Tab-separated table of C-alpha atoms in Angstrom:
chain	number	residue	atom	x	y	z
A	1	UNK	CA	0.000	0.000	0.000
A	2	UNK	CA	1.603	3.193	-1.175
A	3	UNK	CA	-0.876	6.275	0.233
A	4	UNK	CA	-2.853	6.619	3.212
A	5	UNK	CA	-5.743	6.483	1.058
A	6	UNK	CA	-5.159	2.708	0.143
A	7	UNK	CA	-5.385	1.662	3.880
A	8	UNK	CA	-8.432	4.072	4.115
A	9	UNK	CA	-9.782	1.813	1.500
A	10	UNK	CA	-8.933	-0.973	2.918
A	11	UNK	CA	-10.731	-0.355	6.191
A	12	UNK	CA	-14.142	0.034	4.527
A	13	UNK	CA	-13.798	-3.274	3.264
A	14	UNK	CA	-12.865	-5.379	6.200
A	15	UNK	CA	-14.004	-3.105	9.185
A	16	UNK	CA	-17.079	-1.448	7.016
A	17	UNK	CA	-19.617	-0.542	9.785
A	18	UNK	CA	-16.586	0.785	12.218
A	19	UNK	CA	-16.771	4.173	13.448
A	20	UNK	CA	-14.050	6.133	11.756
A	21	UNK	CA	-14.561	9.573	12.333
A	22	UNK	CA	-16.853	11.664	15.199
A	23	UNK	CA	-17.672	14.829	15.208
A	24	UNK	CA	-20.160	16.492	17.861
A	25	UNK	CA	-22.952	14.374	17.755
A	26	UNK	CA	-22.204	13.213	13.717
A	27	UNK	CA	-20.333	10.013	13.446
A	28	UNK	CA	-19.370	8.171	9.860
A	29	UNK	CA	-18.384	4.102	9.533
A	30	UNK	CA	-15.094	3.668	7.165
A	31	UNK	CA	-17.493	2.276	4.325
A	32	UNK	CA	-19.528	5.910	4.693
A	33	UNK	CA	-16.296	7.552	4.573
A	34	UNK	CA	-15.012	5.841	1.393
A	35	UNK	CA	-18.086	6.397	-0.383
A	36	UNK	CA	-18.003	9.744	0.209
A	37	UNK	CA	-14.294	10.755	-0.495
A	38	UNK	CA	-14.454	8.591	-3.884
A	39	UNK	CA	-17.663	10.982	-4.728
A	40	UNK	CA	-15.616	13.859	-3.995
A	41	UNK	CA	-12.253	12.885	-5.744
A	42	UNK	CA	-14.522	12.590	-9.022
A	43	UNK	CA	-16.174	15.811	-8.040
A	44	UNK	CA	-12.566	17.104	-7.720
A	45	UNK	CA	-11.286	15.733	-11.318
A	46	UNK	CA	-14.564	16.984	-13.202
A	47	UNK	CA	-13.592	20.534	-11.662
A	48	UNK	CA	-10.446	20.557	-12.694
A	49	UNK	CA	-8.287	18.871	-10.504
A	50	UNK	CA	-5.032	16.785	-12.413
A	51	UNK	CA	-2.665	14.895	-11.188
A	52	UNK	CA	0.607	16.200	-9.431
A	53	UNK	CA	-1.680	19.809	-8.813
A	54	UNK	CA	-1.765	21.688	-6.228
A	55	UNK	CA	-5.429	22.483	-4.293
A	56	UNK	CA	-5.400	24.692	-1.788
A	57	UNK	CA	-8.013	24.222	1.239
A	58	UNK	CA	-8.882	26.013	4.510
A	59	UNK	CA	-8.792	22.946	7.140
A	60	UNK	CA	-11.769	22.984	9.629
A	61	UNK	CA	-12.003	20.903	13.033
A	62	UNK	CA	-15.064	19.011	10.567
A	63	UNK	CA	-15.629	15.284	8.989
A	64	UNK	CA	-15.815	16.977	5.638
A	65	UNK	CA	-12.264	18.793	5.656
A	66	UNK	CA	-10.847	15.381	6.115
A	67	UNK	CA	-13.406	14.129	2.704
A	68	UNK	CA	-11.943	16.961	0.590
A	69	UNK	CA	-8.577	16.389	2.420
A	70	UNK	CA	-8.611	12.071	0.948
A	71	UNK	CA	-10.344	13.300	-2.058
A	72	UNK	CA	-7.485	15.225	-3.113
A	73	UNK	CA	-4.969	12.469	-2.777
A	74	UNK	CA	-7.436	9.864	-3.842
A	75	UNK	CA	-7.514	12.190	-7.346
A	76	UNK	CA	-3.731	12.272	-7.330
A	77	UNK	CA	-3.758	15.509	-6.458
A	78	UNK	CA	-1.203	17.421	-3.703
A	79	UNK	CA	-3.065	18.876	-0.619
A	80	UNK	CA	-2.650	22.186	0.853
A	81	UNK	CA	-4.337	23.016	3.854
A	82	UNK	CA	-4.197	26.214	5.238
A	83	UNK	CA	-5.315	27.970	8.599
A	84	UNK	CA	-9.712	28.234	8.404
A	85	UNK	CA	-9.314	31.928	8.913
A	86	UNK	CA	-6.468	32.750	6.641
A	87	UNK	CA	-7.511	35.533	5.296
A	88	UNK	CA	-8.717	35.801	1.830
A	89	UNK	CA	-6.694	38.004	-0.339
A	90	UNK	CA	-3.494	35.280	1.121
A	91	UNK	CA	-5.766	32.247	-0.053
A	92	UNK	CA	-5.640	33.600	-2.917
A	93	UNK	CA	-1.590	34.815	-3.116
A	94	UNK	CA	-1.198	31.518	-2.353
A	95	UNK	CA	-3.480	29.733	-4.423
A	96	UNK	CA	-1.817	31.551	-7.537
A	97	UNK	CA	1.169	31.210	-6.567
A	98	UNK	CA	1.304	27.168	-6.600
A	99	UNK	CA	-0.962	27.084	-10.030
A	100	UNK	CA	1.983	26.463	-12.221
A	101	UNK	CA	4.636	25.647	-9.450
A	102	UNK	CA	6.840	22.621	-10.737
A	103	UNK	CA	5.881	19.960	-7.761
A	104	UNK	CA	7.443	16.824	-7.047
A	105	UNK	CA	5.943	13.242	-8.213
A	106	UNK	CA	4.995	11.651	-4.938
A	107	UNK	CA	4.269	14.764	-3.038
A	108	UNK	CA	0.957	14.400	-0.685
A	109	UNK	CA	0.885	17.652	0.970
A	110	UNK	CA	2.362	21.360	0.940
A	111	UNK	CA	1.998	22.186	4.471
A	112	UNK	CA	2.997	25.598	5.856
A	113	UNK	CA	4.786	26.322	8.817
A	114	UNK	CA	3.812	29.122	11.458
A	115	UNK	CA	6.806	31.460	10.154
A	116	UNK	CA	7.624	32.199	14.340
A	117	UNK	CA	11.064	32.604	13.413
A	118	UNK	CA	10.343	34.166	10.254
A	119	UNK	CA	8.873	34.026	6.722
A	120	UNK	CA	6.369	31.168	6.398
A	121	UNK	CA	7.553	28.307	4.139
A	122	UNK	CA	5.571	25.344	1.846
A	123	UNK	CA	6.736	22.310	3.158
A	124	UNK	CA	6.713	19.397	0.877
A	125	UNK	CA	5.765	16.474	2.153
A	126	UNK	CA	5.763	12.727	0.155
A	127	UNK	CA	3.159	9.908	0.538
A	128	UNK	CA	5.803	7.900	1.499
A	129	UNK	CA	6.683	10.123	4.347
A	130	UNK	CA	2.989	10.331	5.146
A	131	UNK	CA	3.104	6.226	5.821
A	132	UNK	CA	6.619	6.220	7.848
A	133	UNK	CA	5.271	9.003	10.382
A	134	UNK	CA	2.299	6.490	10.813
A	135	UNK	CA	4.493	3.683	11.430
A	136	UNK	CA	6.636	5.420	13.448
A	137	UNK	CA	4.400	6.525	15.851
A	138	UNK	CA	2.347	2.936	15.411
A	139	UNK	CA	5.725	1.336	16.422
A	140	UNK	CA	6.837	3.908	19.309
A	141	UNK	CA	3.583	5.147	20.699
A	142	UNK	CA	1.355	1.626	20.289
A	143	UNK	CA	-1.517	3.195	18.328
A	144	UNK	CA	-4.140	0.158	17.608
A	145	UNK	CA	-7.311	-0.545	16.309
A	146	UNK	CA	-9.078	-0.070	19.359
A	147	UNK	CA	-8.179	3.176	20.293
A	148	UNK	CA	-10.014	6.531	19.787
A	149	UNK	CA	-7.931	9.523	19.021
A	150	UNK	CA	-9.012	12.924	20.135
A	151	UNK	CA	-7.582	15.762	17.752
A	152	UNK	CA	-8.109	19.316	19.411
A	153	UNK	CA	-5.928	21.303	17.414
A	154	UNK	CA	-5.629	22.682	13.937
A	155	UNK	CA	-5.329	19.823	11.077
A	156	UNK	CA	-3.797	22.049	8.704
A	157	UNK	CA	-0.058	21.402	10.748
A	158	UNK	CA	1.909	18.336	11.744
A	159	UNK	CA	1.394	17.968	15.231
A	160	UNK	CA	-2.298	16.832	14.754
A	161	UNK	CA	-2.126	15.866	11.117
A	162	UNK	CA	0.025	13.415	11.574
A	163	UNK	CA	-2.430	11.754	14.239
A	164	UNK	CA	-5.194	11.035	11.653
A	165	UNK	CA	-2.040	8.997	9.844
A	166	UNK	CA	-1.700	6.129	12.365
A	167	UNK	CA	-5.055	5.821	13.387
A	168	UNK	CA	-6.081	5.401	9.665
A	169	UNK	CA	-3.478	2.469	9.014
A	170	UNK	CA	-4.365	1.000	12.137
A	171	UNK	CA	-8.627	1.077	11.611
A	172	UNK	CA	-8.604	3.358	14.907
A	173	UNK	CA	-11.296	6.080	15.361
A	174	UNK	CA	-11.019	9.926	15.651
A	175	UNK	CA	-12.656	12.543	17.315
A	176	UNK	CA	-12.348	15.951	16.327
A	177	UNK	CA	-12.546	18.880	18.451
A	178	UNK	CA	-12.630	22.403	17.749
A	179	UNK	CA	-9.613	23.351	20.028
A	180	UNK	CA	-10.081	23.350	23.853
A	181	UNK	CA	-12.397	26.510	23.971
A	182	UNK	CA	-15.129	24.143	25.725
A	183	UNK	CA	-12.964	22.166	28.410
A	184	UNK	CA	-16.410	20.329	29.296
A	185	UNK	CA	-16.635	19.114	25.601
A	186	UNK	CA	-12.759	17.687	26.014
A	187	UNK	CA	-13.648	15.395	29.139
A	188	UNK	CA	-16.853	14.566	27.600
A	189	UNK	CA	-14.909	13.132	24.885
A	190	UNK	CA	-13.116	10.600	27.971
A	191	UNK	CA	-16.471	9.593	29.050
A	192	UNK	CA	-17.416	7.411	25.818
A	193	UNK	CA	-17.998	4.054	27.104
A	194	UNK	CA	-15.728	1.630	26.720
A	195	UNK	CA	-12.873	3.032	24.829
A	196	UNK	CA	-9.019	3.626	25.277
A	197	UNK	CA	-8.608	7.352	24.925
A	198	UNK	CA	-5.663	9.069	23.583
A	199	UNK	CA	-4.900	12.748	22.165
A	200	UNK	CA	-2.080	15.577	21.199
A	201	UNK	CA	-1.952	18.401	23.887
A	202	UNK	CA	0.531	21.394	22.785
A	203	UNK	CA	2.152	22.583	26.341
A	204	UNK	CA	0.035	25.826	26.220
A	205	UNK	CA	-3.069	23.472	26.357
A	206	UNK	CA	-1.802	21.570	28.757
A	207	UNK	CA	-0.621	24.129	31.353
A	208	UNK	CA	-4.425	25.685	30.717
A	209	UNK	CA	-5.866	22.049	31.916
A	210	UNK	CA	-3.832	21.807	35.026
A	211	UNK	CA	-4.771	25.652	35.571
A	212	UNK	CA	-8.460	25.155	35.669
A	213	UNK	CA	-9.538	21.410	35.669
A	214	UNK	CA	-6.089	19.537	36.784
A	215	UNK	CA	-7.517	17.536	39.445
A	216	UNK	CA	-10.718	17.075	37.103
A	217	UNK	CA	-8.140	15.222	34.726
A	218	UNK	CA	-7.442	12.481	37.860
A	219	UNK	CA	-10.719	11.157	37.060
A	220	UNK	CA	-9.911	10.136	33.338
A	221	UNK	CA	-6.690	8.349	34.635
A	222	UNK	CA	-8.302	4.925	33.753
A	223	UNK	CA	-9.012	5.527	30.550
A	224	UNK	CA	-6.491	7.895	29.055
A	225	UNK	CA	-3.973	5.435	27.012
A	226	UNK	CA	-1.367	8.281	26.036
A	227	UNK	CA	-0.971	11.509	25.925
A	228	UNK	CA	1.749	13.617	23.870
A	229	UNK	CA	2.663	16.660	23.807
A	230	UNK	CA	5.052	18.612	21.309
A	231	UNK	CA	5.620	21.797	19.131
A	232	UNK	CA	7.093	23.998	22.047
A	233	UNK	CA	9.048	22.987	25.431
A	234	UNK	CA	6.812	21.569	28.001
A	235	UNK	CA	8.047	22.472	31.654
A	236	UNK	CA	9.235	20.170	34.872
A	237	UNK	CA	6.765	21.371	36.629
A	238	UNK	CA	3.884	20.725	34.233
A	239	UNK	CA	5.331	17.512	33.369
A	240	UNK	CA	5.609	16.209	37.152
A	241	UNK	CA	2.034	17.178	37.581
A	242	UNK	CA	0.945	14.891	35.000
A	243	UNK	CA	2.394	12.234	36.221
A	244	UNK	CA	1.491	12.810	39.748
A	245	UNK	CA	-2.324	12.948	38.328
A	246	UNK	CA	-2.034	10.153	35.755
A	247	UNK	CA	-0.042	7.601	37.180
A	248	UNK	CA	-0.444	4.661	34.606
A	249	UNK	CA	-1.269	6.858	31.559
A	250	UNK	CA	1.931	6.934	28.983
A	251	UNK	CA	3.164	10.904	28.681
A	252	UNK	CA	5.319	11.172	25.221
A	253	UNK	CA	7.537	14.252	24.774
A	254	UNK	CA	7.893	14.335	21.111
A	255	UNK	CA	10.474	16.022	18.575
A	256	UNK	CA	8.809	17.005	15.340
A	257	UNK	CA	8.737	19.660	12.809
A	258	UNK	CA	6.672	19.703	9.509
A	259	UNK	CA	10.574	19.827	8.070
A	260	UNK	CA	11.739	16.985	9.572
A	261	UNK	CA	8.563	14.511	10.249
A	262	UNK	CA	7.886	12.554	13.864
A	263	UNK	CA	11.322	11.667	14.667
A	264	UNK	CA	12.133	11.134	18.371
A	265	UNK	CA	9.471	10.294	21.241
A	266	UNK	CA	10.217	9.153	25.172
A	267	UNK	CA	7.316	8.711	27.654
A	268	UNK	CA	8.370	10.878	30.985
A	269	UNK	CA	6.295	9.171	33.315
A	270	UNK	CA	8.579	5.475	33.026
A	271	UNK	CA	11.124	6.754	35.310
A	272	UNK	CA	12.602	9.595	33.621
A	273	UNK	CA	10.964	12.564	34.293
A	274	UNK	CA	13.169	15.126	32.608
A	275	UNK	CA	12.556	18.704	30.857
A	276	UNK	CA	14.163	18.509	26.920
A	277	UNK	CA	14.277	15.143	26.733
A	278	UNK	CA	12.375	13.743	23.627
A	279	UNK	CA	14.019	10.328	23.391
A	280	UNK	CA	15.620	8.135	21.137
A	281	UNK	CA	14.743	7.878	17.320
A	282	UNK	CA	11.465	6.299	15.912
A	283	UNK	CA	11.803	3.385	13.432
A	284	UNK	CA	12.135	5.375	10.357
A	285	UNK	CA	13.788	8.397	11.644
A	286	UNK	CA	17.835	8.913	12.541
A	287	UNK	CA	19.740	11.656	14.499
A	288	UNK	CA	23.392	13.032	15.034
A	289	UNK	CA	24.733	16.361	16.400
A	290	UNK	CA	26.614	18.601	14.043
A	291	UNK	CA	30.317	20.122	14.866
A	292	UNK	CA	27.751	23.022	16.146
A	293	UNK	CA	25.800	21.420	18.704
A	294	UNK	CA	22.663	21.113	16.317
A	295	UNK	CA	20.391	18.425	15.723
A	296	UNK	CA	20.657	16.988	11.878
A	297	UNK	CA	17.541	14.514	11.218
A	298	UNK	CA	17.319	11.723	8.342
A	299	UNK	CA	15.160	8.562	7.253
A	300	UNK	CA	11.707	8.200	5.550
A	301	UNK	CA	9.729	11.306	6.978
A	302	UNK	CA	11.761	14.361	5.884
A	303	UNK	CA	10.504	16.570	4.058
A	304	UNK	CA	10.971	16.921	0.335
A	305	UNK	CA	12.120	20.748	0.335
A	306	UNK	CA	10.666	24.291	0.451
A	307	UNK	CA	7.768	24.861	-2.680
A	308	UNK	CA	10.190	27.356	-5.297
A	309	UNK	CA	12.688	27.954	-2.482
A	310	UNK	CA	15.743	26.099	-3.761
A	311	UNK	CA	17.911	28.395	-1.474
A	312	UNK	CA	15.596	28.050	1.477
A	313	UNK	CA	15.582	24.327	0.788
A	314	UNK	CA	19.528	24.283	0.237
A	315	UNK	CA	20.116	25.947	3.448
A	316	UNK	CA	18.883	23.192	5.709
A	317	UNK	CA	18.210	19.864	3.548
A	318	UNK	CA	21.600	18.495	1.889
A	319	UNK	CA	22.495	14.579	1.182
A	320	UNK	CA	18.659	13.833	2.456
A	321	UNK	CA	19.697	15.256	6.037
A	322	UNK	CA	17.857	18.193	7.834
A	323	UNK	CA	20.152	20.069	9.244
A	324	UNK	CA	17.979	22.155	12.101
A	325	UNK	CA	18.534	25.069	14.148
A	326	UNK	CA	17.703	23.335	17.567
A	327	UNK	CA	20.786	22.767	19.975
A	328	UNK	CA	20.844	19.184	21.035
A	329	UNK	CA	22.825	16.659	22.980
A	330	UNK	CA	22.224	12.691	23.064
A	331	UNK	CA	23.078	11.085	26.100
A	332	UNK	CA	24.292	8.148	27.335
A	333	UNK	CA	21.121	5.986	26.729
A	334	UNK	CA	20.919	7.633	22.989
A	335	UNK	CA	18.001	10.097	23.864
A	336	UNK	CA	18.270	13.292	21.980
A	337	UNK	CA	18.092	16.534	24.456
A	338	UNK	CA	17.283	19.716	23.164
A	339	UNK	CA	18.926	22.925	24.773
A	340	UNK	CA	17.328	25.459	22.373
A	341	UNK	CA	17.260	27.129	19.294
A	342	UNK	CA	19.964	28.863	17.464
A	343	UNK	CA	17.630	31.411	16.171
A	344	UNK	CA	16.507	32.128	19.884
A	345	UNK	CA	19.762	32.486	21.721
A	346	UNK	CA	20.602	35.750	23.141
A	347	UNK	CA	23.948	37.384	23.177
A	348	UNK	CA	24.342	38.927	26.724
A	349	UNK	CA	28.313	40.386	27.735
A	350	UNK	CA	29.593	37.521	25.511
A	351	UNK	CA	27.775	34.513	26.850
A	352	UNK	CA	25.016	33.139	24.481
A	353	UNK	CA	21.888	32.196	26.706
A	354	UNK	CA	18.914	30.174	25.440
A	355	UNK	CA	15.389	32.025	26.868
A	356	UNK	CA	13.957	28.614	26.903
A	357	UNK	CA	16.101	27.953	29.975
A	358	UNK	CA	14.935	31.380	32.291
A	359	UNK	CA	11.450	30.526	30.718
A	360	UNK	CA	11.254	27.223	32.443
A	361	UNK	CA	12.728	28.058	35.646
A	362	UNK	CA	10.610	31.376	35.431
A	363	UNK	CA	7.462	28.936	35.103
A	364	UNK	CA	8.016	26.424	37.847
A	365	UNK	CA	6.845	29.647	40.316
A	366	UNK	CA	3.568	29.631	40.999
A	367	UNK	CA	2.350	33.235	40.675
A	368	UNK	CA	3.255	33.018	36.918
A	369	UNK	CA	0.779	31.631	34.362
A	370	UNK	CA	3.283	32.426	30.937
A	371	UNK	CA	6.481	34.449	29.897
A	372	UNK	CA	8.932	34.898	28.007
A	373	UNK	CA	12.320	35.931	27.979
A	374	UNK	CA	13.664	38.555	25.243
A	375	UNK	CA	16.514	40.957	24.516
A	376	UNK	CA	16.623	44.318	25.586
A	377	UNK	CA	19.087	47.040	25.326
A	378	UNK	CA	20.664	49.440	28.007
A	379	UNK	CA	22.349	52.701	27.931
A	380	UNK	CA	25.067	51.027	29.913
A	381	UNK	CA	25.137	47.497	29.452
A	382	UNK	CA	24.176	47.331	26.354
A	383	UNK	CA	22.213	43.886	25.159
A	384	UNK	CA	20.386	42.205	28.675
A	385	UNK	CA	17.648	39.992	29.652
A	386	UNK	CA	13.761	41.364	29.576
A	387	UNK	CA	11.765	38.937	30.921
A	388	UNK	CA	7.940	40.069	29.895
A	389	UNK	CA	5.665	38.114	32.604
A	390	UNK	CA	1.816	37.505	32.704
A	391	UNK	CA	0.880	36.811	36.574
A	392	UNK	CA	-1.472	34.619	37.890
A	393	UNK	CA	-5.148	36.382	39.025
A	394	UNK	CA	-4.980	38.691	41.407
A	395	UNK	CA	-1.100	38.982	42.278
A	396	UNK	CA	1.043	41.411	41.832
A	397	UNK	CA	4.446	40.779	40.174
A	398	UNK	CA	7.668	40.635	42.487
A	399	UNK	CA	10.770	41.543	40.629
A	400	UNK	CA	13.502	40.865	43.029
A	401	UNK	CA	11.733	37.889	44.486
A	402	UNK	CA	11.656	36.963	40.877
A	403	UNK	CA	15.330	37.771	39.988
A	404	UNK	CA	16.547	35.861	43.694
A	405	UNK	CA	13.879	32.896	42.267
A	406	UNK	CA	16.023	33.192	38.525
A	407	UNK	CA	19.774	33.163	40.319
A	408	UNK	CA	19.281	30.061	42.479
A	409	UNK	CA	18.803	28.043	39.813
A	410	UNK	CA	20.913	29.089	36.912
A	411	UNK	CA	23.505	31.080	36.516
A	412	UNK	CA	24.413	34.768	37.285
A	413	UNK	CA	24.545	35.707	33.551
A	414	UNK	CA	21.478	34.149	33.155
A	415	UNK	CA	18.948	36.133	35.212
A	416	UNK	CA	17.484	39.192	33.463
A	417	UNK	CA	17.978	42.792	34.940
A	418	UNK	CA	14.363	43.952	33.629
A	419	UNK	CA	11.156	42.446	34.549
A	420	UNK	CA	7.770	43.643	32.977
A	421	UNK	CA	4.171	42.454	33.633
A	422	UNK	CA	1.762	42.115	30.535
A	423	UNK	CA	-1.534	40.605	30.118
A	424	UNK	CA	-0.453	38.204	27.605
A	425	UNK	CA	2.465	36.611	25.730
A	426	UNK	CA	1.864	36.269	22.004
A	427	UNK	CA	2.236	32.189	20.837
A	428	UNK	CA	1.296	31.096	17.818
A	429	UNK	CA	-2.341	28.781	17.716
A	430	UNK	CA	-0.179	25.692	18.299
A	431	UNK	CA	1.227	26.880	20.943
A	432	UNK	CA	4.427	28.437	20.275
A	433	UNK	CA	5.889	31.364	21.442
A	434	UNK	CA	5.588	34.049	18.849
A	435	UNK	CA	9.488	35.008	19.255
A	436	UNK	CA	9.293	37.128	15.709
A	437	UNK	CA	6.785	39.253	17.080
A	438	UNK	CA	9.258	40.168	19.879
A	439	UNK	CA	11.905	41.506	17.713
C-alpha cells in the first residue's frame, strides 16, 4: 500500500460498519467515509483537478475537511491546507502562486509552517513520508485498532495531522474537536464508554488544563492510554504534575517539525521525568549532532524541500539530512536533548543564553501563568535579559523575588535585569511562542 488512502480503503472493506470519524454528535463508519471521499475525488477531477496539482483548502475541526482532504490524494492531487481563517486576499496569493509551481511526483501535501522565526515556508511532504510518520508513531507510541484519538488542534499542521495517519493504518477512530475553547466538551470526549482514549496536547493546552480542571483530569486516569505533547518545550513542573495525576497513563515528549517529520518520542512518566528530553529515534527516523551542537535529522519522513525555495531548501536539507537550528545533545542511553534554538539564543556580555532555559525556571513559580524571555538594550550594558511576565489572578508581580527565584537556579549571567508584567504573551495557535513578534 503506497498512500494513506489505500489503507483508508482498505478499512471500509474489512471493518465497514466501524466508526471512523466523530464529530459532535455526527459520526461516519469507514465504508460511509469511502463512499463519500471517492464521490468527492470525481467531483474534484470533473472541476479541474489533475494529477501532481496543487489544491489549496482552509482545514476545519469538521468530517468533511478530512473528505476533501482524501479526495485530493485519492484524485492524485497534492493537498494544501491552510489555517480556516487565513484571510482571503493570502488564499488567494497563495493559491496563484502554486498554479503552475513545478511539484514533485509523490508529493501528498504542501503544508505551511507558522513562520515564528520568520517568513512562512511550503513544506513538501511525500506519501511515502505520510506512511513512515504512521508507522513510526504505530511502532513507538502503540496506536491500535481499538483506540479513539481525540484531535483538538488545527489539522492544517503536523502535530495533529500526523495523528489522523496512524489511526487510519491501524482502523482506529477519531474525534475531532474544535480546540479546547469548551474544556467540558474535552472530558466529555473521555467519558465514551468503553474506549481507550488518547490525544495531542501542545504545552500551552496543557498548562491551561492543570490551571483550571487539573484535578478534574485524575478522574480520566483509567481511561487515558497516552498523551503527547510537542511543538514547544513543556516544563518540569507541568510535566511532574501529570504524572502525579495520571499515574499509569503513557506521557510522550515528542520532537517534530513539519521539516523533519515525527522523529524522536520518550514517555516521561517510566522513570525519567526530565525537561528537553524527547528520546531516542522512531523506526524510520535517525539523528546526530553537528560540529555546532545542532540536531541533523534523516530517514523516511523528511521533508521533500521548500515549494520554489531552492535556497531556502539548500540551506537546511543536503544529502537527504535536515540540518535544524535546535541545539541538542544525546546522552548516554541515545536520547536526543534539546537545549534550544539557534535562532533564539541571546547574546548577553559575551555569553550566548537560550530564553527557553529562564522561561522554564521562570514557570516552575507559581504566581506566573506564561512568559517569556527577550533581549533588551541598556544605555550602559548594552544587550540584557527582559523577561515580559503575565501573573497569575490577582497577584502582583515581584521583581527581586523573581530575579533571587532566577539566580538560584541558573547562573548569574542568566537572570534578566528587567522584569515587565503584561496581560499576555503572544504564541502562535499551536502553541508556540511568537518570538518574531518580539523583535
Amino acid at each position: 500500500m503506497r498512500t494513506l488512502e489505500d489503507y483508508l480503503e482498505r478499512n471500509a472493506r474489512l471493518y465497514p460498519d466501524k466508526v471512523a470519524i466523530i464529530q459532535g454528535e455526527e459520526k461516519v463508519s469507514y465504508s460511509t467515509l469511502w463512499n463519500w471521499v471517492s464521490a468527492r475525488a470525481e467531483m474534484l477531477l470533473r472541476q479541474g483537478l489533475r494529477p501532481g496539482k496543487a489544491m489549496v483548502i482552509r482545514a476545519s475541526q469538521t468530517i468533511d475537511y478530512l473528505v476533501t482532504y482524501f479526495a485530493i490524494h485519492r484524485a492524485k492531487g497534492v493537498a494544501v491546507p491552510l489555517e480556516n481563517s487565513i484571510p482571503e486576499e493570502r488564499f488567494r496569493e497563495i493559491g496563484e502562486s502554486l498554479s503552475n509551481a513545478a511539484i514533485p511526483v509523490g508529493t501528498a501535501d504542501i503544508l505551511f509552517t507558522t513562520g515564528t522565526t520568520g517568513k512562512s515556508k511550503g513544506v513538501m511532504i511525500g506519501h511515502e513520508a505520510i506512511l513512515a510518520n504512521a508507522e513510526n508513531l504505530i511502532d513507538a507510541q502503540g496506536f491500535t485498532s481499538s483506540l479513539t484519538f481525540i484531535i483538538c488542534g488545527p489539522l492544517n499542521h503536523i502535530g495533529s495531522l500526523s495523528k489522523v495517519y496512524p489511526v487510519v493504518l491501524t482502523g482506529g477512530t477519531l474525534r475531532i474537536l474544535e480546540g479546547l475553547k469548551d474544556m467540558n466538551a474535552f472530558f466529555s470526549a473521555l467519558e465514551q464508554p468503553g474506549g481507550r482514549f488518547a490525544t495531542f496536547l501542545v504545552p500551552a493546552s496543557i498548562r491551561m488544563i492543570l490551571a483550571l480542571d487539573g484535578e478534574k483530569l485524575r478522574k480520566y486516569a483509567g481511561v487515558i492510554d497516552f498523551i503527547e505533547t510537542g511543538a514547544a518545550p513543556i516544563s518540569q513542573m507541568d510535566m511532574e504534575r501529570l504524572c502525579e495525576l495520571l499515574p499509569k497513563t503513557r506521557l510522550y515528549n515528542t520532537y517534530a517539525s513539519t521539516e523533519t517529520g515525527i522523529v524522536c518520542t520518550h514517555d516521561f512518566n517510566a522513570g525519567y521525568c526530565v525537561s528537553g528530553c524527547l528520546g531516542k529515534p522512531m523506526r524510520h527516523s535517525r539523528v546526530r549532532i553537528t560540529d555546532e551542537g545542532t540536531v541533523a535529522c534523516s530517514g523516511s519522513t523528511v521533508m521533500t524541500g521548500y515549494i520554489g525555495e531552492p535556497e531556502a531548501t539548500a540551506s537546511i536539507l543536503r544529502g537527504g539530512v535536515v540540518f535544524t537550528h535546535d541545539y541538542g545533545r544525546i546522552d548516554e542511553e541515545g536520547r536526543l536533548h534539546l537545549v534550544g534554538r539557534v535562532d533564539d539564543v541571546i547574546n548577553v556580555g559575551g555569553f550566548k543564553v537560550a530564553p527557553s532555559e529562564i522561561e522554564e525556571v521562570a514557570m516552575t513559580m507559581p504566581e506566573v501563568v506564561d512568559c517569556v524571555c527577550v533581549s533588551a538594550s541598556h544605555p550602559i550594558m548594552g544587550s540584557v535579559l527582559k523577561l515580559l511576565v503575565v501573573p497569575t489572578e490577582g497577584t502582583t508581580l515581584d521583581k527581586r523575588r523573581m530575579a533571587r527565584h532566577i539566580r538560584s537556579r541558573l547562573e548569574t549571567y542568566k537572570v534578566p535585569l528587567i522584569y515587565e508584567e503584561v496581560e499576555r504573551i503572544c504564541r502562535t495557535y499551536n502553541g508556540k511562542i511568537d518570538r518574531k513578534a518580539y523583535r
